[in-house]
XYZ file of C-alpha atoms in Angstrom:
782
model
C 0.142 0.025 -0.056
C 2.766 2.342 1.020
C 4.773 1.604 -2.191
C 1.507 2.215 -4.264
C 1.286 5.605 -2.592
C 4.961 6.515 -3.390
C 4.616 5.598 -6.933
C 1.276 7.743 -7.295
C 3.419 10.573 -5.918
C 6.250 10.222 -8.184
C 3.866 9.842 -11.265
C 2.636 13.329 -10.559
C 6.321 14.603 -10.697
C 6.798 12.855 -14.256
C 8.231 16.113 -15.907
C 10.557 16.714 -13.091
C 11.649 13.087 -13.328
C 11.912 13.098 -17.143
C 14.455 16.033 -16.711
C 16.415 14.348 -13.997
C 16.253 10.979 -15.948
C 17.767 12.869 -18.966
C 20.581 13.958 -16.883
C 21.546 10.376 -15.465
C 20.918 8.968 -18.992
C 23.484 11.414 -20.417
C 26.042 10.283 -17.613
C 25.787 6.683 -18.583
C 25.564 7.544 -22.230
C 28.664 9.712 -22.457
C 31.092 7.314 -20.580
C 29.776 4.118 -22.583
C 29.798 5.950 -25.989
C 33.335 7.657 -25.725
C 34.956 4.558 -24.004
C 33.753 2.009 -26.398
C 34.208 4.454 -29.381
C 38.103 5.038 -28.434
C 38.676 1.422 -27.306
C 37.359 0.306 -30.938
C 40.513 2.428 -32.258
C 42.814 1.940 -29.344
C 43.687 -1.956 -29.373
C 44.164 -2.177 -33.328
C 46.031 0.976 -33.295
C 48.456 -0.373 -30.566
C 48.870 -3.482 -32.644
C 49.300 -1.757 -36.091
C 51.984 0.562 -34.469
C 53.988 -2.251 -32.743
C 53.838 -4.630 -35.762
C 54.841 -1.956 -38.132
C 57.618 -0.614 -35.878
C 56.383 2.952 -35.509
C 59.133 5.487 -35.152
C 60.138 6.397 -31.448
C 61.471 9.856 -32.612
C 62.305 11.751 -35.750
C 65.244 13.807 -36.670
C 64.182 16.646 -38.589
C 67.082 17.914 -40.646
C 68.235 20.833 -43.115
C 67.219 19.786 -46.374
C 70.353 21.412 -47.918
C 74.288 21.050 -47.440
C 75.650 22.679 -44.264
C 78.675 24.785 -44.100
C 80.865 21.685 -42.776
C 79.384 19.429 -45.413
C 80.312 21.821 -48.191
C 84.060 20.709 -47.776
C 83.190 17.061 -48.379
C 85.063 16.118 -51.534
C 82.081 13.978 -52.666
C 80.037 17.047 -53.154
C 82.583 19.119 -55.015
C 80.775 18.259 -58.291
C 77.166 19.185 -57.424
C 78.239 22.292 -55.326
C 80.469 23.647 -58.094
C 77.188 23.787 -60.160
C 75.386 25.826 -57.422
C 72.945 22.987 -56.205
C 72.824 22.939 -52.398
C 69.430 21.370 -51.510
C 69.328 17.589 -50.852
C 66.329 17.106 -53.358
C 68.562 18.774 -56.262
C 71.610 16.548 -55.249
C 69.460 13.540 -55.269
C 68.192 14.412 -58.706
C 71.666 15.122 -60.169
C 73.799 12.579 -58.372
C 71.655 9.919 -56.318
C 74.880 7.975 -55.320
C 76.270 11.134 -53.755
C 72.935 11.843 -51.847
C 72.821 8.406 -49.965
C 76.399 8.742 -49.150
C 75.735 11.997 -47.543
C 72.898 10.532 -45.801
C 74.901 7.695 -44.511
C 77.405 10.330 -43.232
C 74.846 12.080 -41.337
C 73.389 8.735 -39.868
C 76.981 7.851 -38.778
C 77.519 11.247 -37.190
C 74.259 11.038 -35.323
C 75.056 7.524 -34.026
C 78.473 8.491 -32.715
C 76.698 11.062 -30.459
C 73.657 8.775 -29.685
C 74.811 5.300 -29.531
C 72.014 2.740 -29.151
C 69.510 4.196 -31.693
C 68.753 2.730 -35.005
C 67.911 5.351 -37.707
C 66.590 5.070 -41.306
C 66.190 7.665 -44.186
C 62.451 8.708 -44.626
C 61.901 9.904 -48.066
C 58.612 11.601 -49.116
C 57.137 14.070 -51.829
C 54.002 16.377 -51.680
C 51.888 16.675 -54.850
C 48.635 18.296 -55.687
C 46.210 17.005 -58.662
C 42.651 17.410 -59.867
C 40.200 14.656 -59.218
C 36.506 14.832 -60.525
C 36.829 18.705 -60.678
C 38.405 19.213 -57.154
C 42.001 19.825 -56.126
C 43.499 17.100 -54.154
C 46.658 16.749 -52.328
C 48.873 13.707 -51.673
C 51.895 12.801 -49.658
C 53.876 9.862 -51.496
C 56.080 8.031 -49.248
C 58.887 5.763 -50.244
C 58.391 2.291 -48.639
C 60.497 1.766 -45.616
C 62.670 -1.305 -44.739
C 62.872 -1.244 -41.076
C 61.137 1.662 -39.421
C 57.597 2.938 -40.337
C 56.628 -0.050 -42.384
C 53.557 0.298 -44.563
C 50.532 -1.779 -43.698
C 47.843 -2.823 -46.192
C 44.278 -2.669 -44.725
C 42.934 -4.406 -47.843
C 44.552 -5.456 -50.963
C 48.216 -5.553 -52.175
C 50.999 -3.439 -52.488
C 51.847 -2.027 -55.798
C 54.107 -4.200 -57.869
C 54.299 -2.420 -61.127
C 55.162 1.359 -61.876
C 51.581 1.971 -62.822
C 50.038 0.736 -59.592
C 49.365 2.645 -56.169
C 47.716 2.044 -52.846
C 45.778 4.827 -51.206
C 43.974 5.423 -47.684
C 40.872 3.576 -47.285
C 38.840 6.566 -46.041
C 40.030 8.552 -49.056
C 38.821 5.932 -51.455
C 35.472 5.507 -49.530
C 34.911 9.254 -49.812
C 35.862 9.439 -53.431
C 34.153 6.331 -54.538
C 37.290 4.455 -55.479
C 37.573 0.662 -55.387
C 40.428 -1.682 -55.641
C 41.137 -2.147 -59.320
C 39.906 1.350 -60.218
C 42.254 4.067 -62.169
C 43.418 7.257 -60.373
C 44.950 9.987 -62.484
C 47.712 11.976 -60.818
C 49.389 14.740 -62.748
C 48.420 13.104 -66.231
C 49.604 9.636 -65.336
C 46.909 6.985 -64.772
C 47.397 4.370 -61.896
C 45.729 1.284 -60.927
C 44.558 1.243 -57.184
C 45.806 -2.044 -55.709
C 44.979 -1.620 -52.151
C 44.390 0.554 -49.170
C 47.556 1.593 -47.211
C 48.297 3.111 -43.902
C 51.707 4.341 -42.440
C 52.649 4.360 -38.724
C 54.335 7.751 -38.865
C 51.193 9.382 -40.436
C 48.368 8.632 -38.239
C 46.969 12.003 -38.679
C 47.194 13.517 -42.374
C 49.316 16.511 -41.540
C 51.415 16.968 -44.460
C 52.442 20.533 -43.864
C 52.083 23.333 -41.309
C 48.454 23.956 -42.073
C 45.535 22.226 -39.947
C 43.779 20.999 -43.085
C 42.734 17.497 -42.275
C 40.292 16.478 -44.949
C 40.728 12.846 -45.704
C 38.274 13.204 -48.697
C 40.671 15.658 -50.456
C 44.202 14.363 -49.262
C 45.775 10.803 -49.093
C 48.877 9.083 -48.478
C 50.336 7.071 -51.415
C 52.302 4.209 -51.684
C 54.240 3.375 -55.211
C 56.989 1.107 -56.238
C 60.368 2.439 -55.268
C 61.277 2.832 -59.299
C 57.982 5.023 -59.775
C 58.563 7.119 -56.720
C 61.925 8.125 -58.051
C 60.368 8.971 -61.313
C 57.806 11.020 -59.904
C 58.489 14.602 -60.282
C 57.515 16.813 -57.507
C 58.863 18.579 -54.225
C 60.805 16.155 -52.018
C 61.734 16.245 -48.499
C 63.771 14.073 -45.896
C 63.985 13.380 -42.413
C 65.336 10.548 -40.285
C 63.152 8.087 -38.507
C 64.491 6.526 -35.278
C 63.859 4.001 -32.823
C 65.342 3.162 -29.175
C 67.271 -0.139 -29.118
C 68.272 0.228 -25.402
C 64.962 1.022 -24.000
C 65.855 4.542 -22.864
C 64.222 7.692 -24.264
C 66.302 9.773 -26.462
C 67.474 13.200 -25.207
C 65.855 15.849 -27.673
C 68.383 18.370 -26.581
C 71.216 18.006 -28.996
C 74.486 19.668 -29.620
C 74.111 22.021 -32.597
C 78.056 22.288 -33.101
C 78.334 18.519 -33.450
C 75.230 17.888 -35.432
C 74.796 21.040 -37.531
C 72.287 19.189 -39.997
C 69.878 18.572 -37.218
C 67.049 21.284 -36.822
C 64.936 19.159 -34.444
C 64.605 15.860 -32.531
C 61.195 15.177 -31.705
C 59.697 12.112 -29.893
C 56.648 10.772 -31.305
C 54.509 11.625 -28.485
C 54.798 15.293 -29.115
C 54.608 15.000 -32.834
C 51.046 15.888 -34.098
C 51.157 13.487 -37.327
C 52.325 10.537 -35.531
C 51.680 11.218 -31.639
C 48.543 13.146 -31.379
C 46.651 9.826 -31.510
C 48.160 8.916 -28.109
C 46.954 12.024 -26.188
C 43.688 11.902 -27.952
C 42.943 8.295 -26.782
C 44.120 8.948 -23.277
C 42.664 12.416 -22.727
C 39.611 11.057 -24.656
C 39.113 8.481 -21.910
C 39.709 10.917 -19.141
C 37.360 13.367 -20.420
C 34.717 10.677 -20.725
C 34.996 9.616 -17.281
C 35.419 13.203 -15.880
C 32.367 14.301 -18.045
C 30.471 11.192 -16.696
C 31.426 11.862 -13.151
C 30.273 15.692 -13.401
C 26.926 14.768 -15.076
C 26.382 11.988 -12.622
C 27.281 14.306 -9.701
C 24.643 16.801 -10.780
C 22.035 13.919 -11.074
C 22.743 12.702 -7.712
C 22.493 16.075 -5.917
C 19.372 16.958 -7.969
C 17.758 13.509 -6.963
C 18.780 14.167 -3.501
C 17.139 17.598 -3.405
C 14.040 15.898 -4.823
C 13.992 13.146 -2.234
C 14.347 15.686 0.384
C 11.483 17.798 -0.848
C 9.308 14.683 -1.231
C 9.981 13.484 2.130
C 9.456 16.892 3.660
C 6.200 17.381 1.875
C 5.050 14.054 3.517
C 6.564 14.369 6.825
C 3.112 14.615 8.474
C 1.977 11.224 6.971
C 5.413 9.675 7.716
C 4.972 10.683 11.276
C 1.532 9.202 11.494
C 2.739 5.913 10.036
C 5.640 5.972 12.818
C 3.179 6.668 15.383
C 0.987 3.616 14.247
C 4.145 1.496 14.976
C 5.804 1.176 11.489
C 9.387 0.745 11.631
C 11.885 3.084 9.835
C 12.914 0.380 7.466
C 9.296 -0.181 6.236
C 8.565 3.350 5.459
C 11.884 3.918 3.935
C 12.145 0.736 1.400
C 9.358 2.017 -0.930
C 10.892 5.545 -1.156
C 14.519 3.913 -1.615
C 13.580 1.179 -4.180
C 11.512 3.716 -6.227
C 14.173 6.151 -6.741
C 16.860 3.338 -7.186
C 14.749 1.584 -9.676
C 14.353 4.841 -11.802
C 18.018 5.471 -11.681
C 18.850 1.857 -12.805
C 16.287 2.146 -15.576
C 17.982 5.369 -16.906
C 21.495 4.328 -16.445
C 20.909 1.007 -18.344
C 19.077 2.921 -21.041
C 22.216 5.497 -21.249
C 24.344 2.408 -21.608
C 22.606 0.677 -24.512
C 22.257 4.208 -25.989
C 26.084 4.584 -25.738
C 26.818 1.319 -27.254
C 24.573 2.401 -30.369
C 26.351 5.748 -30.592
C 30.089 4.468 -29.853
C 30.398 3.469 -33.755
C 29.511 6.678 -35.351
C 31.869 8.291 -32.848
C 34.553 5.862 -33.810
C 33.974 6.583 -37.341
C 34.116 10.317 -36.726
C 37.659 9.876 -35.172
C 38.713 7.642 -38.047
C 37.419 10.413 -40.434
C 40.724 12.255 -39.416
C 42.996 9.766 -38.107
C 44.326 7.139 -40.510
C 44.201 4.022 -38.492
C 42.875 0.445 -38.636
C 39.608 -0.228 -36.714
C 37.817 -3.370 -35.474
C 34.265 -4.104 -34.483
C 33.287 -2.764 -31.073
C 32.856 -5.548 -28.387
C 31.040 -5.335 -25.175
C 32.957 -5.196 -21.966
C 31.885 -5.967 -18.455
C 34.214 -3.452 -16.949
C 32.631 -0.692 -18.993
C 29.067 -2.011 -18.076
C 29.976 -1.934 -14.398
C 31.708 1.713 -14.588
C 28.729 3.014 -16.706
C 26.088 1.668 -14.398
C 26.939 0.172 -11.009
C 29.479 2.986 -10.142
C 26.824 5.940 -10.316
C 24.158 3.634 -9.124
C 26.086 2.975 -5.875
C 26.284 6.764 -5.679
C 22.461 6.884 -5.899
C 22.047 4.347 -3.336
C 24.375 5.774 -0.761
C 23.201 9.535 -1.085
C 19.560 8.261 -1.315
C 19.848 6.116 1.940
C 21.689 8.666 4.013
C 18.848 11.313 3.323
C 16.086 8.982 3.628
C 17.696 7.628 6.943
C 18.392 11.021 8.316
C 14.769 12.484 7.832
C 13.103 9.137 9.142
C 15.460 9.310 12.139
C 13.359 11.883 13.316
C 10.641 10.961 16.047
C 7.073 10.766 15.181
C 6.351 13.996 17.096
C 8.999 15.792 15.205
C 7.617 14.757 11.870
C 4.107 15.756 12.743
C 5.331 19.261 13.409
C 5.467 21.434 10.112
C 9.158 21.683 8.924
C 11.019 24.953 9.330
C 14.183 25.534 7.678
C 16.063 27.361 10.442
C 19.613 27.145 8.943
C 21.088 30.354 7.472
C 23.876 29.736 5.312
C 26.759 32.236 5.017
C 25.879 32.993 1.662
C 22.464 34.060 2.729
C 24.033 36.274 5.541
C 26.322 38.097 3.349
C 23.544 38.785 0.798
C 21.140 39.836 3.598
C 23.763 42.290 4.749
C 24.011 43.766 1.187
C 20.225 44.040 1.020
C 19.897 45.789 4.362
C 18.558 48.944 2.900
C 16.496 47.265 0.112
C 12.699 46.857 0.100
C 11.142 43.661 1.665
C 9.942 42.324 -1.605
C 13.498 42.678 -2.868
C 14.970 40.822 -0.039
C 12.557 38.065 -0.625
C 13.285 37.803 -4.086
C 16.962 37.346 -3.828
C 17.215 35.388 -0.691
C 14.879 32.627 -0.894
C 16.768 31.331 -4.111
C 20.024 30.827 -2.306
C 18.497 29.181 0.881
C 19.779 25.815 -0.128
C 23.573 25.864 -1.038
C 23.216 22.443 -2.830
C 20.795 23.767 -5.218
C 22.369 26.926 -5.746
C 25.874 25.161 -6.342
C 24.265 23.025 -8.998
C 22.700 25.798 -10.636
C 26.135 27.696 -10.693
C 27.780 24.548 -12.016
C 25.264 24.206 -14.831
C 25.575 27.718 -15.901
C 29.346 27.573 -15.814
C 29.403 24.410 -17.899
C 27.178 25.910 -20.556
C 29.194 29.126 -20.694
C 32.452 27.250 -21.282
C 30.867 25.039 -23.965
C 29.309 28.038 -25.642
C 32.292 30.385 -25.374
C 34.516 27.643 -26.849
C 31.959 27.071 -29.752
C 31.954 30.781 -30.589
C 35.765 31.063 -30.263
C 36.251 27.870 -32.541
C 33.996 29.576 -35.129
C 36.137 30.768 -38.128
C 39.215 29.052 -36.766
C 40.166 26.967 -39.728
C 39.087 30.008 -41.853
C 41.615 32.254 -40.009
C 44.387 29.546 -40.380
C 44.106 29.462 -44.151
C 41.016 30.778 -46.043
C 41.086 34.225 -44.677
C 44.517 35.273 -45.928
C 44.261 33.351 -49.187
C 41.160 35.287 -49.940
C 42.965 38.439 -49.354
C 45.892 37.796 -51.856
C 45.520 38.043 -55.588
C 47.447 35.189 -57.049
C 45.828 32.036 -58.303
C 48.933 29.692 -58.599
C 52.073 29.238 -56.531
C 54.527 27.478 -58.628
C 58.148 26.108 -57.793
C 60.938 25.716 -60.446
C 63.112 22.798 -60.857
C 66.505 24.280 -61.808
C 67.932 20.911 -62.187
C 66.371 20.862 -65.564
C 66.176 24.385 -67.275
C 65.699 27.977 -66.317
C 61.877 28.698 -66.501
C 60.532 31.508 -68.557
C 59.005 34.327 -66.496
C 55.919 35.577 -68.105
C 54.668 39.227 -68.010
C 52.622 39.647 -64.902
C 54.097 36.837 -62.857
C 55.930 37.664 -59.676
C 59.009 36.021 -58.370
C 59.646 34.935 -54.730
C 62.385 33.294 -53.009
C 61.855 30.673 -50.382
C 64.526 29.528 -47.868
C 62.694 27.112 -45.306
C 65.992 26.159 -43.413
C 66.593 29.324 -41.490
C 66.450 29.452 -37.597
C 65.199 31.932 -35.291
C 66.437 31.071 -31.796
C 65.723 27.347 -31.626
C 62.891 27.503 -33.998
C 63.180 26.540 -37.749
C 61.517 29.096 -39.823
C 60.993 30.057 -43.620
C 62.347 33.073 -45.101
C 60.128 34.444 -48.001
C 61.566 37.075 -50.453
C 59.189 39.329 -52.059
C 59.354 42.454 -54.041
C 58.192 45.407 -51.712
C 56.138 46.454 -54.926
C 54.706 43.048 -54.981
C 50.871 43.065 -56.247
C 49.837 39.327 -56.290
C 50.802 38.405 -52.819
C 50.537 41.546 -50.692
C 51.082 41.438 -46.902
C 48.343 42.641 -44.651
C 48.108 43.316 -40.957
C 45.176 42.488 -38.623
C 43.677 45.729 -39.392
C 43.530 45.041 -43.323
C 46.476 47.557 -44.043
C 48.962 46.751 -46.828
C 52.229 46.548 -45.203
C 54.368 44.892 -48.026
C 56.400 47.909 -48.561
C 57.629 47.321 -44.946
C 59.934 44.562 -46.434
C 62.264 47.099 -48.095
C 63.926 48.317 -44.829
C 62.972 45.693 -42.310
C 61.095 42.160 -41.787
C 57.556 41.271 -41.769
C 56.643 38.253 -39.630
C 53.313 36.169 -39.527
C 50.988 36.142 -36.798
C 51.540 32.621 -36.183
C 55.369 33.105 -35.552
C 54.514 36.285 -33.396
C 52.222 34.192 -31.209
C 54.484 31.215 -31.021
C 57.767 33.246 -29.990
C 56.121 36.391 -28.305
C 57.587 38.786 -30.895
C 56.102 42.212 -31.192
C 56.226 45.013 -33.883
C 59.451 47.166 -33.296
C 61.345 43.948 -31.837
C 64.731 43.046 -33.453
C 65.089 39.424 -34.393
C 68.411 37.560 -35.214
C 67.999 35.260 -38.173
C 70.673 32.483 -38.669
C 71.258 31.142 -42.255
C 74.318 28.879 -42.567
C 75.808 29.972 -39.321
C 75.756 33.428 -40.528
C 73.549 36.024 -38.323
C 71.381 38.582 -39.703
C 69.435 41.247 -37.682
C 66.108 42.784 -38.680
C 63.546 45.102 -37.291
C 60.205 43.794 -37.141
C 58.140 46.499 -39.088
C 54.853 44.686 -39.221
C 53.027 41.429 -38.553
C 50.977 40.038 -41.271
C 47.496 38.252 -40.188
C 48.559 34.987 -41.325
C 48.546 31.692 -39.486
C 49.622 29.284 -42.311
C 53.479 29.156 -41.495
C 56.427 30.293 -39.366
C 57.389 32.945 -41.654
C 59.854 36.004 -42.060
C 59.115 38.211 -45.179
C 62.005 39.944 -46.558
C 63.191 41.962 -49.650
C 63.788 39.419 -52.326
C 66.957 41.018 -53.437
C 68.039 41.253 -49.863
C 67.443 37.611 -49.224
C 69.071 36.606 -52.472
C 72.280 38.280 -51.463
C 71.967 36.585 -48.015
C 71.866 33.041 -49.582
C 74.423 33.681 -52.325
C 76.884 35.552 -50.029
C 76.382 38.745 -52.068
C 77.064 37.051 -55.456
C 73.598 37.528 -56.875
C 70.655 39.594 -56.127
C 68.303 37.707 -58.617
C 67.736 34.247 -57.063
C 64.202 33.062 -57.118
C 62.477 29.654 -56.196
C 59.243 30.198 -58.238
C 56.462 32.554 -59.126
C 52.936 33.875 -58.162
C 50.828 34.033 -61.181
C 47.084 34.529 -62.236
C 47.284 31.822 -65.099
C 48.536 28.355 -64.602
C 52.161 28.008 -65.872
C 53.674 25.321 -67.767
C 54.573 22.075 -66.016
C 57.596 21.834 -68.331
C 59.230 24.628 -66.151
C 57.749 23.966 -62.912
C 57.671 20.723 -61.037
C 55.286 21.631 -58.233
C 52.046 24.058 -59.088
C 49.877 24.862 -56.095
C 46.409 26.063 -56.894
C 44.994 28.685 -54.396
C 41.411 27.706 -55.306
C 42.346 24.042 -54.247
C 43.873 25.104 -51.006
C 40.675 26.879 -50.089
C 38.578 23.852 -51.055
C 40.623 21.617 -48.741
C 40.155 23.886 -46.051
C 36.303 24.145 -46.361
C 35.785 20.682 -45.070
C 37.459 21.235 -41.830
C 35.466 24.502 -41.351
C 32.292 22.489 -41.847
C 33.500 19.891 -39.394
C 34.074 22.841 -36.800
C 30.673 24.283 -37.308
C 29.255 20.872 -36.695
C 31.039 20.544 -33.456
C 29.864 24.120 -32.378
C 26.228 23.120 -33.035
C 26.868 19.968 -30.932
C 28.497 21.955 -28.008
C 25.620 24.579 -28.004
C 22.986 21.915 -28.192
C 24.640 19.721 -25.410
C 25.069 22.898 -23.078
C 21.422 23.887 -23.716
C 20.041 20.360 -22.758
C 21.988 20.182 -19.455
C 21.536 23.873 -18.715
C 17.739 23.733 -19.273
C 17.238 20.494 -17.503
C 18.899 21.848 -14.414
C 16.906 25.128 -14.609
C 13.579 23.243 -14.936
C 14.173 21.059 -12.148
C 15.326 23.502 -9.636
C 12.471 26.069 -10.628
C 10.030 23.322 -10.193
C 11.307 22.422 -6.772
C 11.106 26.265 -5.918
C 7.654 26.382 -6.817
C 6.561 23.254 -4.920
C 8.304 24.193 -1.839
C 6.793 27.494 -1.966
C 3.194 26.676 -2.543
C 2.089 28.235 0.572
C 4.238 31.480 0.086
C 2.778 31.857 -3.372
C -0.734 31.420 -2.280
C -0.161 33.974 0.497
C 1.363 36.447 -1.824
C -1.681 36.134 -4.048
C -4.044 36.557 -1.057
C -2.077 39.686 -0.273
C -2.920 41.099 -3.812
C 0.451 40.506 -5.638
C -0.371 40.016 -9.255
C 0.925 36.972 -11.190
C 3.682 38.806 -12.786
C 4.844 40.175 -9.418
C 4.733 36.729 -7.836
C 6.805 35.280 -11.035
C 9.401 37.992 -10.251
C 9.664 37.246 -6.488
C 9.852 33.479 -6.759
C 11.619 32.816 -10.072
C 13.122 35.831 -11.666
C 15.872 35.933 -9.125
C 17.293 32.815 -10.780
C 17.805 35.074 -14.091
C 19.827 37.518 -12.198
C 21.788 34.992 -10.665
C 22.151 33.348 -14.027
C 23.654 36.527 -15.422
C 26.042 36.737 -12.326
C 27.071 33.073 -12.646
C 27.399 33.752 -16.538
C 29.783 36.690 -15.761
C 31.875 34.909 -13.225
C 32.066 31.967 -15.482
C 33.599 34.024 -18.443
C 37.123 34.484 -17.029
C 37.156 30.621 -15.794
C 36.014 29.641 -19.458
C 38.676 31.810 -20.959
C 41.276 30.712 -18.643
C 40.573 27.133 -19.533
C 40.452 27.706 -23.438
C 43.759 29.710 -23.343
C 45.478 27.138 -21.469
C 44.438 24.626 -23.926
C 45.838 26.858 -26.696
C 49.172 27.253 -24.855
C 49.192 23.514 -24.449
C 48.814 22.863 -28.244
C 51.457 25.470 -28.879
C 54.133 24.248 -26.515
C 53.586 20.433 -26.956
C 52.892 20.311 -30.672
C 53.914 23.654 -32.145
C 50.283 24.099 -33.212
C 48.700 27.476 -32.983
C 44.772 27.420 -32.488
C 43.664 30.768 -33.445
C 40.797 31.010 -31.178
C 39.464 34.481 -30.885
C 37.381 35.933 -28.131
C 35.374 38.984 -29.384
C 33.281 41.316 -27.068
C 30.066 40.612 -29.109
C 30.298 36.755 -27.742
C 29.201 38.084 -24.387
C 25.616 39.349 -25.580
C 25.367 36.385 -27.987
C 25.976 33.846 -25.098
C 23.910 35.813 -22.911
C 20.966 35.798 -25.076
C 21.318 31.862 -25.460
C 21.337 31.572 -21.736
C 18.391 34.015 -21.207
C 16.374 31.954 -23.919
C 17.380 28.655 -22.065
C 16.255 30.477 -18.692
C 12.725 31.457 -20.215
C 12.121 27.995 -21.928
C 12.994 26.085 -18.900
C 10.834 28.191 -16.373
C 7.731 28.252 -18.850
C 6.181 25.302 -17.053
C 6.922 26.489 -13.695
C 5.321 29.921 -14.270
C 2.192 28.048 -15.537
C 2.301 26.095 -12.132
C 2.497 29.394 -10.203
C -0.639 30.575 -12.154
C -2.459 27.420 -11.031
C -1.804 27.711 -7.510
C -5.336 28.522 -5.786
C -5.532 31.470 -3.009
C -7.258 28.659 -0.818
C -3.751 26.961 -0.443
C -2.930 29.378 2.384
C -6.117 28.634 4.161
C -5.517 24.761 3.842
C -1.982 25.119 5.399
C -3.287 27.481 7.997
C -6.099 25.010 8.987
C -3.764 22.179 9.427
C-alpha cells in the first residue's frame, strides 16, 4: 500500500523525473559512448604501431648542405654547379646523396649510440580529381622503421600501380582495381595503405585534415623516384636500449639537425596517443560531473518529497511502522528509476559508440575493429553511479526518518541560514522587503545554488568555446588566401632548365631552413612592390612595403615566439647571423615565416654573389609544367580547408546543443522544486494582492539575475581554460589554434542563456498561475 502511494506521488512529478532522468541517462551514455568508441580504435592501433615498428622519434634536418658538409670532396661536383639542396643533389647524383645521408646517420650514431635510424623520403603533390583539387603525400616504402600496412588489397608491384588510404577511397568512390589519374599519369589502385608515422594526415604546417581531399600514397620505389615533385627528407629513429632519446642535441656536433622530436609530441604520429588518453579521461570526468549533478538533484528531490510528506510519515511511525518499512518504498522507487535510466544510457552509448569511432577515423588514419562489449565498461557506466545514488539516497532517507513521530508531525521549518544568505542579507539591508525576499529565497539551499552555478558555468564554457572555434580554420587558411590576388604558386626545378617568367608573373624566393633562436622558420623573399601576394596586418592595412627596410613576420610566428612589432630578431642562415627590425605582423597563420625583400634575401643566400635568385612565381594563369615541377592552386587550398571548416561548425552546434540540454534540465528541475516548496508562500502572496507577474518575479526571476551573475563569473574561468588549451597545443605540438574571443560573444552567449532560462521556467510559471488562493487557508487550517 505504501509503495503504491509513493509511486502515485512520483507519477505526479513525471516532468521533473523526465528532466532528471535525461541527466542520469547522459551520464551513462557519455562514458559508454566515448569509452567504447575510443577502445574500438585503441586496440588495433597499438597492434598496428607495434607490428609495423612506428618510429620512437624523428630527426628533422636541413634539406640542404651545411657549411661543414660543403667541404666534403664527394659534394664538389654538384656544389660547383650551384646546387645545395638535398632534393637537387639527389636528382643530379643519387649515389652522392645517399652517401651524404649515410654520413649524417653515422655522425648521429656517434653522438647517440644505441639508436637505429633510417632515411624517410617523401614527396608532396597536388592534382585534380573529379573537378576538385586533391593533395597527396607520397612515401617511399621503408625497410626497418615505419613499415607500410595494407588494410585491404596488395602493395603496388608495377610502376603504374598505387595504394591509397581507405577513407580517401571511400569518400571518393574508389575501389580496388579502379584507375586514378595523378598529374596526367594513370595508376591502378591495388589496395588501401596506412603508415605508422602518419596517423594524422598533417602534410604541412596548415591544419587541413580533410581525408576526402588528401591521401597518403604508396608506389613502387622506381615510380617514386620517377615522380617529379617537391621532395623532403628526415630520419626516423627507434630506441634499442629502452631509454628515451634526449631531444636536446649539440648544434655544433650535429649542424644538420634542426629538431629531434619524440613521437609522443609530434602531431602527425603522436597526437593519437593523447587523443585516446585524454578522451577516456574526459569521458570519465564528464560522466562523473553529470552524474554528480544528477545525484545532487535527485537528493534535493527526495528531500523535498519527504519533507512534503513528513506529516504522513509521522502518523505511520506513530502507528508502529518501523523506519525500514517506511524507507524501502522511497528507496527502491528512486533506485529503480536511476537503474532504468543508467541501463538505457548504456545501451544508447553502445549504439552511438560506432558513429563516434567513425568520426575519429574520419581524421585519424588508423585500422579499426568491430566494437565489443566489456563488463568493466558496463560496471563503470551503471554500477558506479548507481552505488552513488544508493548511498546518498539512503543517507537522506535515513536522516529524515530518524526523527521522532512527534517531530515529523510538526511543520518543517528551515532554520539554517548559510553564510551566503547572511552576506547577501547584509548587502540588501536597505532594500525593500520584496527585493530581499526575491533574492534571498533562491539561495537558501547551498546545494541547489551550487548545482545551478555549475550548470551555468558548464554551459558558458561550451558556448564560449563554440563561438571561439567559429572561423578558426578560416583564420588559419582561407581568410588570408582570400586577401591575396594570386591563383597559382609554382616552384621551379632548376636541375632541368631555367623557367621563362611571363609578363605579370611575380617572383618569390623561399628558404625554409633558417633558424630564429631554436625555431626553424621559412624566409620568404618578395618585392616590396609585389601585387599578387601583398602582406596585410590585422586591420587590413597593406604592409608589403615594410619588407624594403625591415622584416614582416606572420601572426603565427608572433604568437609562438612572443615577438611584437618594433622588436629586433636575429635570423641564422648557414651560421651567418642577420638582424632585422620587425616592421609589421601579417595576419597569417599558415606558417612560421619571415618576409624580406627578395633582393636582400638573394644576397644573403648567395653570399652577395647574386641579387636575382628566385624559387618560383605567383601568377594569375597556370604556368607550364615543363618549367615548374610543383604548381599549387589557391582555389584547391581553399577547397581543402572548407571541409575542416564545416566540421568545426558541426562541433559548434553539438556543443551549444549539449550545453543547452544540461542547463535547461537543471533550471527546469530547480525552478519546479522552488515552486513546490513555496506553494504556501505563493498562495499567501496572491491573497495579499500581488499580481501574477509580481509573484513570478519574486519566486523565479531571481534565478535570471543569478544566471547572469554566474555567467559573468564563468567567463574568466572559461577563457582561462580555453587559453590554457591553446598554450598546451602551442608548447607540446607547435600548433597554433587561433581561437578568438570577441566582445560581441558576451551578448550572444547571454542571449542563449536567457532563452534557455525562459524556456526552462515556462512550465514553472504556469504552475504558479494555477496555485489557488485557498492553499494558504488549507495550510493554516492544518
